[in-house]
GROMACS .gro file of C-alpha atoms in nm:
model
  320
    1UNK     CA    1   2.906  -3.485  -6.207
    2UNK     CA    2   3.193  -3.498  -6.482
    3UNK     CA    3   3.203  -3.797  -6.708
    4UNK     CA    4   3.533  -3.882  -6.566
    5UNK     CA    5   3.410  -3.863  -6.175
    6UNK     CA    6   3.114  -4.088  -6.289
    7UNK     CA    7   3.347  -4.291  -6.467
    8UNK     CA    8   3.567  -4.336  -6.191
    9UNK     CA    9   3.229  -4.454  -5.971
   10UNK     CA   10   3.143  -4.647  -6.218
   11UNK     CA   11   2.776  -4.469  -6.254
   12UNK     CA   12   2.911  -4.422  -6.669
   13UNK     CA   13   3.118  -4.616  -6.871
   14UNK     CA   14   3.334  -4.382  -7.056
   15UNK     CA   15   3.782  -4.458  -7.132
   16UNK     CA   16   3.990  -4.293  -6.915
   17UNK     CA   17   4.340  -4.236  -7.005
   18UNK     CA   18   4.367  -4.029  -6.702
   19UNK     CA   19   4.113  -4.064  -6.403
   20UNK     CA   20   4.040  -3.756  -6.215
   21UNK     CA   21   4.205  -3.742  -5.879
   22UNK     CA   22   3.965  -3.504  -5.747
   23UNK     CA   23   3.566  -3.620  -5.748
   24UNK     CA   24   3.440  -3.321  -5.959
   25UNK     CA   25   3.009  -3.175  -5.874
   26UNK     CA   26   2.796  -2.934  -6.004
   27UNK     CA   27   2.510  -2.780  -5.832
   28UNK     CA   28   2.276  -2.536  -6.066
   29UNK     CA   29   2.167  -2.526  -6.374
   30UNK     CA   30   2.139  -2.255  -6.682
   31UNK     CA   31   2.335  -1.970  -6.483
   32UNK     CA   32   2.208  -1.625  -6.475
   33UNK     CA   33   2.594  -1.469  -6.568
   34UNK     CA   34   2.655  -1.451  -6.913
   35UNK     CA   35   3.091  -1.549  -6.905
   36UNK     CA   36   3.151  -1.538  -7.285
   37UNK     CA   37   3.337  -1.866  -7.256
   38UNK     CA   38   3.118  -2.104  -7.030
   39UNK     CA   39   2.812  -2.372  -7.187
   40UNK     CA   40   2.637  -2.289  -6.861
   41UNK     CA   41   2.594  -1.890  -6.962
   42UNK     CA   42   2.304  -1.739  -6.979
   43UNK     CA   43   2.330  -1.655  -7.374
   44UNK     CA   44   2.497  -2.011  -7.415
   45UNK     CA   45   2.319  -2.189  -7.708
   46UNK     CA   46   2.514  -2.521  -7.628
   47UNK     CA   47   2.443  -2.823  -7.457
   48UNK     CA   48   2.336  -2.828  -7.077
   49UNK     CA   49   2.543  -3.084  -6.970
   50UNK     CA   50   2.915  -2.918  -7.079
   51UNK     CA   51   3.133  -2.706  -6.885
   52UNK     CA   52   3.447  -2.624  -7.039
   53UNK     CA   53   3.495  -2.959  -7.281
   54UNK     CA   54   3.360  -3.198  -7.014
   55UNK     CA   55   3.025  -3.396  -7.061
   56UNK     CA   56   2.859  -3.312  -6.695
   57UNK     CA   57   2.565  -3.601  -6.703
   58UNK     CA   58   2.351  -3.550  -6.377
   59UNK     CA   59   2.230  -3.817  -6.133
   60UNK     CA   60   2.044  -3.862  -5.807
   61UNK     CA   61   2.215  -3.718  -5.503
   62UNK     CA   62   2.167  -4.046  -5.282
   63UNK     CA   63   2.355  -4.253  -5.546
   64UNK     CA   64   2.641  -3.987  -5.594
   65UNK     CA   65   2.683  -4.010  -5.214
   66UNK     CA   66   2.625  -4.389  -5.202
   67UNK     CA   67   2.922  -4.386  -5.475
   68UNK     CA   68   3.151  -4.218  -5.328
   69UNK     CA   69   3.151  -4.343  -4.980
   70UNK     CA   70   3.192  -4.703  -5.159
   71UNK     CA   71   3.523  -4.561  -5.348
   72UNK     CA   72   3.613  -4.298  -5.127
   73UNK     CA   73   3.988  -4.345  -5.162
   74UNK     CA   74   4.004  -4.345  -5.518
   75UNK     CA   75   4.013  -3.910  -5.502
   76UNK     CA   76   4.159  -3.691  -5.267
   77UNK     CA   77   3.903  -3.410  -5.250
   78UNK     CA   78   3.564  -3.351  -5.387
   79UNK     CA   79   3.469  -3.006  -5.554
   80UNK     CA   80   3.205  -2.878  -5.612
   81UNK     CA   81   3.137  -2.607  -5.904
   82UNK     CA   82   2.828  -2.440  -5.852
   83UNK     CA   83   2.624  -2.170  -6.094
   84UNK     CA   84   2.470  -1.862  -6.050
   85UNK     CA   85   2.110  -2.017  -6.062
   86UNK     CA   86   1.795  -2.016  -5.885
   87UNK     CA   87   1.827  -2.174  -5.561
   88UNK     CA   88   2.175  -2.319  -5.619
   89UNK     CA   89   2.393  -2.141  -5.321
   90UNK     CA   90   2.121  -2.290  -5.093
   91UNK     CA   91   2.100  -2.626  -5.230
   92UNK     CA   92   2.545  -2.593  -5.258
   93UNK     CA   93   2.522  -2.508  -4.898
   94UNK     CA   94   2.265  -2.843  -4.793
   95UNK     CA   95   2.510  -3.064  -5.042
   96UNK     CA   96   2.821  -2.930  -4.838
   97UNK     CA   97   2.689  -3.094  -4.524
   98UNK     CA   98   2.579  -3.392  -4.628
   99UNK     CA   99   2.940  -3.498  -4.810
  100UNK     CA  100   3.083  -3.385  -4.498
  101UNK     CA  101   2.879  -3.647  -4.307
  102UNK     CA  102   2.950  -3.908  -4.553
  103UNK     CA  103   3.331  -3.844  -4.644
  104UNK     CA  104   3.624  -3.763  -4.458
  105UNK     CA  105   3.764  -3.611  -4.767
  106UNK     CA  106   3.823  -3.249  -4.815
  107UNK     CA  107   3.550  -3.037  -5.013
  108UNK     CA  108   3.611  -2.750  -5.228
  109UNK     CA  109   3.316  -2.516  -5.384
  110UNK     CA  110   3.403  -2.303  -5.678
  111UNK     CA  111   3.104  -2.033  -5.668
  112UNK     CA  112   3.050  -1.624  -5.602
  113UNK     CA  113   2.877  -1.607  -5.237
  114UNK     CA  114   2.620  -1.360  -5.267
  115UNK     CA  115   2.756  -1.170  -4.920
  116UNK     CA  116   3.054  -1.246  -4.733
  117UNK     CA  117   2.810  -1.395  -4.454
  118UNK     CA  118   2.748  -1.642  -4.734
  119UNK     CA  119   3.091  -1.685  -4.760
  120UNK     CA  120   3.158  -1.753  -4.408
  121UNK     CA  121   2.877  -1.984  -4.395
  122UNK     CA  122   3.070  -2.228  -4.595
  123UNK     CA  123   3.338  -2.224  -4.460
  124UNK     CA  124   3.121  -2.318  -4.089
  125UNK     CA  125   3.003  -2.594  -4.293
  126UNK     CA  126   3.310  -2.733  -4.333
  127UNK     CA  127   3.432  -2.641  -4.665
  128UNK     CA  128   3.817  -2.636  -4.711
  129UNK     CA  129   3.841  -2.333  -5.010
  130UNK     CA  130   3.645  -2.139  -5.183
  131UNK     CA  131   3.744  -2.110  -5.551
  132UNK     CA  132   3.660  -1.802  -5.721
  133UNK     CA  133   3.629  -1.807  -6.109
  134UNK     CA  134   3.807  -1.431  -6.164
  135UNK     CA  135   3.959  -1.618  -6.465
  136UNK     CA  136   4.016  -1.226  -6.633
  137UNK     CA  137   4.330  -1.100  -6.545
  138UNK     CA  138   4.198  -0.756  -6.513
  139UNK     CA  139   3.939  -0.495  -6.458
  140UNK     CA  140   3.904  -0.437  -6.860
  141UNK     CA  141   3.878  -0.793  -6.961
  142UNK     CA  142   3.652  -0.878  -6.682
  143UNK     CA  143   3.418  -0.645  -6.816
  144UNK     CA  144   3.443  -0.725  -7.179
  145UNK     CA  145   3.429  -1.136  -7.067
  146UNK     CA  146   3.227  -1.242  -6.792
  147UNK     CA  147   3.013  -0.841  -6.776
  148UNK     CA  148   2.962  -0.667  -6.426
  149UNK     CA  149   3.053  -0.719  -6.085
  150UNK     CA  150   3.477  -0.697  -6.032
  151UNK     CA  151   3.439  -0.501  -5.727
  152UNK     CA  152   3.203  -0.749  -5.569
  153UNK     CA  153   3.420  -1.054  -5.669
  154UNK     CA  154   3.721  -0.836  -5.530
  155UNK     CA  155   3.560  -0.747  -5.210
  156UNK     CA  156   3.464  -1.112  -5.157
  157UNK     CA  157   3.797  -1.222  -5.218
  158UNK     CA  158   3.970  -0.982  -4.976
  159UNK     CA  159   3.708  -1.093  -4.718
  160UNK     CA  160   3.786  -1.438  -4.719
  161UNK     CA  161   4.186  -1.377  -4.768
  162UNK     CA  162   4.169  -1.181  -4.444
  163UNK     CA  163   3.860  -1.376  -4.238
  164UNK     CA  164   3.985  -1.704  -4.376
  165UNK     CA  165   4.363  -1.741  -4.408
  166UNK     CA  166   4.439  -2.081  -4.645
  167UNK     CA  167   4.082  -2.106  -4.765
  168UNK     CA  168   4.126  -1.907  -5.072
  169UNK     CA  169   4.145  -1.986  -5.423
  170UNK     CA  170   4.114  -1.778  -5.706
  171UNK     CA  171   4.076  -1.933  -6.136
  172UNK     CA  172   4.275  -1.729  -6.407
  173UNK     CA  173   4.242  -1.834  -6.801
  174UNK     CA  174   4.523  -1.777  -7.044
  175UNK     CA  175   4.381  -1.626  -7.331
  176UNK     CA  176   4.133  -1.371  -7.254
  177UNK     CA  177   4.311  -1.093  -7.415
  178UNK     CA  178   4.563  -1.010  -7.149
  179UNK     CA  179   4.914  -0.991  -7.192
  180UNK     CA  180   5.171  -1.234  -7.030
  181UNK     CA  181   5.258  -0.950  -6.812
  182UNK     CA  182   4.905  -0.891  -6.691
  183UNK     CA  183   4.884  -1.225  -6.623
  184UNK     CA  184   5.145  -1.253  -6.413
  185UNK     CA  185   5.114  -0.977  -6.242
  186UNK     CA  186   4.728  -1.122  -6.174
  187UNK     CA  187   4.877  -1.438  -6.025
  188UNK     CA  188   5.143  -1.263  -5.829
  189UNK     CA  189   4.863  -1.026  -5.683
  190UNK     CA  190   4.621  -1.352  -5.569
  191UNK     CA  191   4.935  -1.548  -5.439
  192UNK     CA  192   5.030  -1.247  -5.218
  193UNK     CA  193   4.643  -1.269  -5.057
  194UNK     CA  194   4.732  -1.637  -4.942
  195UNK     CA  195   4.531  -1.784  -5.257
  196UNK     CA  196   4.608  -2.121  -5.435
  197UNK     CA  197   4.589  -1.994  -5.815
  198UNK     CA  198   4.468  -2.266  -6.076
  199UNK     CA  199   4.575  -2.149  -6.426
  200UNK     CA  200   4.357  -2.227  -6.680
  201UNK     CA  201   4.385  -2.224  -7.095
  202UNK     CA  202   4.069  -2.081  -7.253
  203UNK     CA  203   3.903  -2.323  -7.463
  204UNK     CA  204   3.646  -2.240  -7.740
  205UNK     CA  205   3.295  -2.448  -7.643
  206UNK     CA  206   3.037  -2.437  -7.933
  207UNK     CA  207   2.752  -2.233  -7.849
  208UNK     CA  208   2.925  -1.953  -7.646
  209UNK     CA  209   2.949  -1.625  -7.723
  210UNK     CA  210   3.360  -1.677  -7.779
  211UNK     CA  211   3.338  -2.033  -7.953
  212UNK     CA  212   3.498  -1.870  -8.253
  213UNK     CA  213   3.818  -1.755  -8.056
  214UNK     CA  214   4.122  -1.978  -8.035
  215UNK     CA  215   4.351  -2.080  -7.764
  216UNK     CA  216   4.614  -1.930  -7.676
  217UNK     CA  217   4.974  -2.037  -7.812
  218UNK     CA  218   5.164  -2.295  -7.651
  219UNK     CA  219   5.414  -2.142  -7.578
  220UNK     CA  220   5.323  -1.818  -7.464
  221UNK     CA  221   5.081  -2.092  -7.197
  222UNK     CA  222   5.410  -2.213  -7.101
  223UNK     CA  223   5.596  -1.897  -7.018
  224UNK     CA  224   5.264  -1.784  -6.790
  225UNK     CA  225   5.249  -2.181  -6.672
  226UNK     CA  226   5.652  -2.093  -6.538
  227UNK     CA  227   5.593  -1.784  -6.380
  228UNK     CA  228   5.291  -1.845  -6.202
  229UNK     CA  229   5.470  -2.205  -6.083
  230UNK     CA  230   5.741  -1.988  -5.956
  231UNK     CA  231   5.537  -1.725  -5.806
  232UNK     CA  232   5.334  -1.981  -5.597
  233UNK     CA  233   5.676  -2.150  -5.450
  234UNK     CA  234   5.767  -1.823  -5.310
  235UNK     CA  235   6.086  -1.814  -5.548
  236UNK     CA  236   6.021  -1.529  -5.782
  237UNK     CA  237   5.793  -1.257  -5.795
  238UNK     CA  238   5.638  -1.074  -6.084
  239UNK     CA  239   5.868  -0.813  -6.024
  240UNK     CA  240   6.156  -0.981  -6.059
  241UNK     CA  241   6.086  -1.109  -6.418
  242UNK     CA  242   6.167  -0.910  -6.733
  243UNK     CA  243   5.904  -0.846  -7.002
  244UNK     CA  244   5.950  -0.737  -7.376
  245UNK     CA  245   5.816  -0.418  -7.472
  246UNK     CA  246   5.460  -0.637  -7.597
  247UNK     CA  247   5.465  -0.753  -7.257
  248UNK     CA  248   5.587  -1.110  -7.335
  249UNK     CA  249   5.799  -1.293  -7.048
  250UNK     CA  250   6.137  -1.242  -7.163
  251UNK     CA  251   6.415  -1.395  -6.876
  252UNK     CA  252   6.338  -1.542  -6.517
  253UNK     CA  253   6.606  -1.446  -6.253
  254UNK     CA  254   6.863  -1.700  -6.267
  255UNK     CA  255   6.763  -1.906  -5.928
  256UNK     CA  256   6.475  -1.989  -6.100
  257UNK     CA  257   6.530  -2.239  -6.334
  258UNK     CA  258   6.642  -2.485  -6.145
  259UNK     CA  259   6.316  -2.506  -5.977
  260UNK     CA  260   6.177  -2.644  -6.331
  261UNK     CA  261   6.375  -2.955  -6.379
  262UNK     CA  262   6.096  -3.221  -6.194
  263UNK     CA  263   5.788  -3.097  -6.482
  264UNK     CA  264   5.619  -2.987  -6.213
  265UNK     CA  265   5.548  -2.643  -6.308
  266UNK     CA  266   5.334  -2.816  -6.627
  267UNK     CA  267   5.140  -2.977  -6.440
  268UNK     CA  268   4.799  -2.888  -6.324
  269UNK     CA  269   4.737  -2.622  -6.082
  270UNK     CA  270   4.510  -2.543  -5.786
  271UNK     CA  271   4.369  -2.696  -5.485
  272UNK     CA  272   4.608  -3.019  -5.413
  273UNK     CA  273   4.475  -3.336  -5.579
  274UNK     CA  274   4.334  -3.119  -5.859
  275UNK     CA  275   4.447  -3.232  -6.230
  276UNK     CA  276   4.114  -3.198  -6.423
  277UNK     CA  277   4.199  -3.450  -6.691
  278UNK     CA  278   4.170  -3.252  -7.064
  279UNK     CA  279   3.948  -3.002  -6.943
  280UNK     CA  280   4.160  -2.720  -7.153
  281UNK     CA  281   4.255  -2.997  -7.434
  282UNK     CA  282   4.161  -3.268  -7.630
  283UNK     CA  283   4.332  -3.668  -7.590
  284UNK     CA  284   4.599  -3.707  -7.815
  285UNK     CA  285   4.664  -3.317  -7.878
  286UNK     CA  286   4.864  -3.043  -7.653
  287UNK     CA  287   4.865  -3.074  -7.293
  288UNK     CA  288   4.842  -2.723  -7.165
  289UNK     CA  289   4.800  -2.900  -6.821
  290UNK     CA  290   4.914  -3.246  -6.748
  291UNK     CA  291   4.680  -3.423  -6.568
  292UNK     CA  292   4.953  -3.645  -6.417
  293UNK     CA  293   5.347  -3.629  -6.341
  294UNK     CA  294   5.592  -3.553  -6.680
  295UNK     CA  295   5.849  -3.801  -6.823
  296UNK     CA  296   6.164  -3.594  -6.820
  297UNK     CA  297   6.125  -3.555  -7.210
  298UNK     CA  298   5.829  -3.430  -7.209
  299UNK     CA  299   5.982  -3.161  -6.955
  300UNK     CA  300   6.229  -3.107  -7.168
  301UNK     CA  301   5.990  -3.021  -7.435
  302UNK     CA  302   5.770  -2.829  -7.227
  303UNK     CA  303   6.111  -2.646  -7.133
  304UNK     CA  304   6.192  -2.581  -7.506
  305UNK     CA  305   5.795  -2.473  -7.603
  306UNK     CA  306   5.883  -2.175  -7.361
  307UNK     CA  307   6.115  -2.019  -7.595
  308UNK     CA  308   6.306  -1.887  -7.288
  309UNK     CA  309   6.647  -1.910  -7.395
  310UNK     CA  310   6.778  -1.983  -7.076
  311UNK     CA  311   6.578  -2.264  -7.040
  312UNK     CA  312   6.697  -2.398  -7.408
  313UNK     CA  313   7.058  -2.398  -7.225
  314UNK     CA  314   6.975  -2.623  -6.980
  315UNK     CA  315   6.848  -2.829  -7.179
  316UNK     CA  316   7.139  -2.845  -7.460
  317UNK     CA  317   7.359  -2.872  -7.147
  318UNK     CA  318   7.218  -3.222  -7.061
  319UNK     CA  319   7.048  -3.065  -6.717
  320UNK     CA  320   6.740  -3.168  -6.744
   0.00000   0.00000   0.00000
């Protein structure tokens, strides 16, 4: 489980300035994909224990299980991330059911079913979504990133969207390559097939085949961050924002803003009761995604880090 999860059930001993709300699994080991970002790739020459940033230290299933039925209300949903290993989707599958029987809380799996039966078998089991790790925003970078299979991810997708209304969700990182616009356009896409969309900042891990890449820039995180926020209330689509000619987001339509003024849209996003605590960032440096509510200057600054001049206004104005 994540350092912070075992923190939180006091299996580890590790400081928390933020405590994951959600109790965060993995299932699987060395994956047979090859994503050019993740420690758990096939060429990955890093540590077996990281995903993303986060330490992942493993330990028996009967004392995960006894811990979390003893501090049960201290999350509100367990997920499960599962690689493309030997075995794993079965033994995902068996670990479904038994935290079903043990909690009452909701359980996520992020994982590619090998067959949409595979797919439907989870959710039979009980499972509430089914996060799929797309993370490229399109065909191209897919390709170049994380190798083959977009059509089978995309066909999996669709068949849960339409067998499965509300048990969708779909992972996009900032800083594959894409433009704003692409990415945008990605989220708008996912949001339109019922999908909760968690937006991600690519992080360099040591010992991937992209450790030497950087992240992407604040603020061009925050304009994406806006959009997508927007795009997932319903209040704006892609279409109705205006891009510069490099594709950067240039102007949201004016009902927009004032949908920004509570932080919210800089928070984490995903499944409800998701804030994965610095998994894109280090304590102490830029929050891509706040793992917790804003103070309203640090909306304010988030506001500003957009660059959107409209948003500047607003804030000069004394709005927010």
């Amino acid at each position: 489980m994540s350092a912070g999860t075992a923190s939180v059930l006091e299996l580890c001993r590790i400081p928390l300035t933020v405590a994951p709300t959600t109790a965060y699994l993995m299932v699987g080991g060395r994956c047979e994909r090859d994503c050019g970002f993740c420690a758990q790739a096939r060429s990955s020459t890093g540590p077996e224990d990281m995903l993303s940033r986060v330490s992942w230290p493993p330990f028996p299933v009967r004392d995960v299980l006894h811990a979390l039925r003893e501090r049960e209300g201290a999350f509100q949903r367990v997920c499960l991330q599962c690689t493309a290993a030997a075995g794993a989707f079965d033994r995902l599958v068996a670990l479904v059911g038994e935290l079903k029987q043990a909690l009452a809380l909701p359980v996520d799996v992020s994982v590619l079913p090998p067959t949409p039966r595979a797919a439907d078998a989870l959710i039979e089991a009980g499972v509430d979504h089914i996060g799929f790790g797309v993370d490229a925003a399109t065909a191209a970078i897919f390709g170049a990133v994380k190798g083959g299979g977009w059509r089978l991810y995309r066909d999996l997708i669709e068949h849960v969207a339409h067998n499965h209304p509300g048990r969708l969700a779909v992972h996009l990182i900032a800083g594959l390559g894409e433009s704003e616009k692409e990415l945008v356009e990605a989220a708008q896409l996912y949001a339109d097939l019922g999908a909760t969309v968690g937006l991600f900042a690519f992080c360099p891990v040591p010992g991937t085949r992209l450790a030497g890449s950087g992240q992407p820039p604040l603020p061009s995180y925050r304009r994406v961050q806006i959009a997508a926020y927007l795009i997932a209330l319903g209040v704006v689509r892609a279409g109705d924002c205006d891009f510069d000619a490099e594709g950067r987001l240039a102007r949201l339509p004016e009902r927009a803003a004032g949908h920004l003024l509570d932080g919210m849209a800089f928070q984490t996003s995903g499944c409800p009761g998701c804030n994965r605590p610095y998994y894109n960032e280090r304590p102490g440096g830029d929050l891509y995604n706040y793992p917790r509510p804003l103070t309203q200057e640090e909306t304010r600054e988030a506001m500003l880090t957009s660059g959107l001049a409209q948003l500047k206004e607003l804030v000069e104005a004394g709005v927010v």
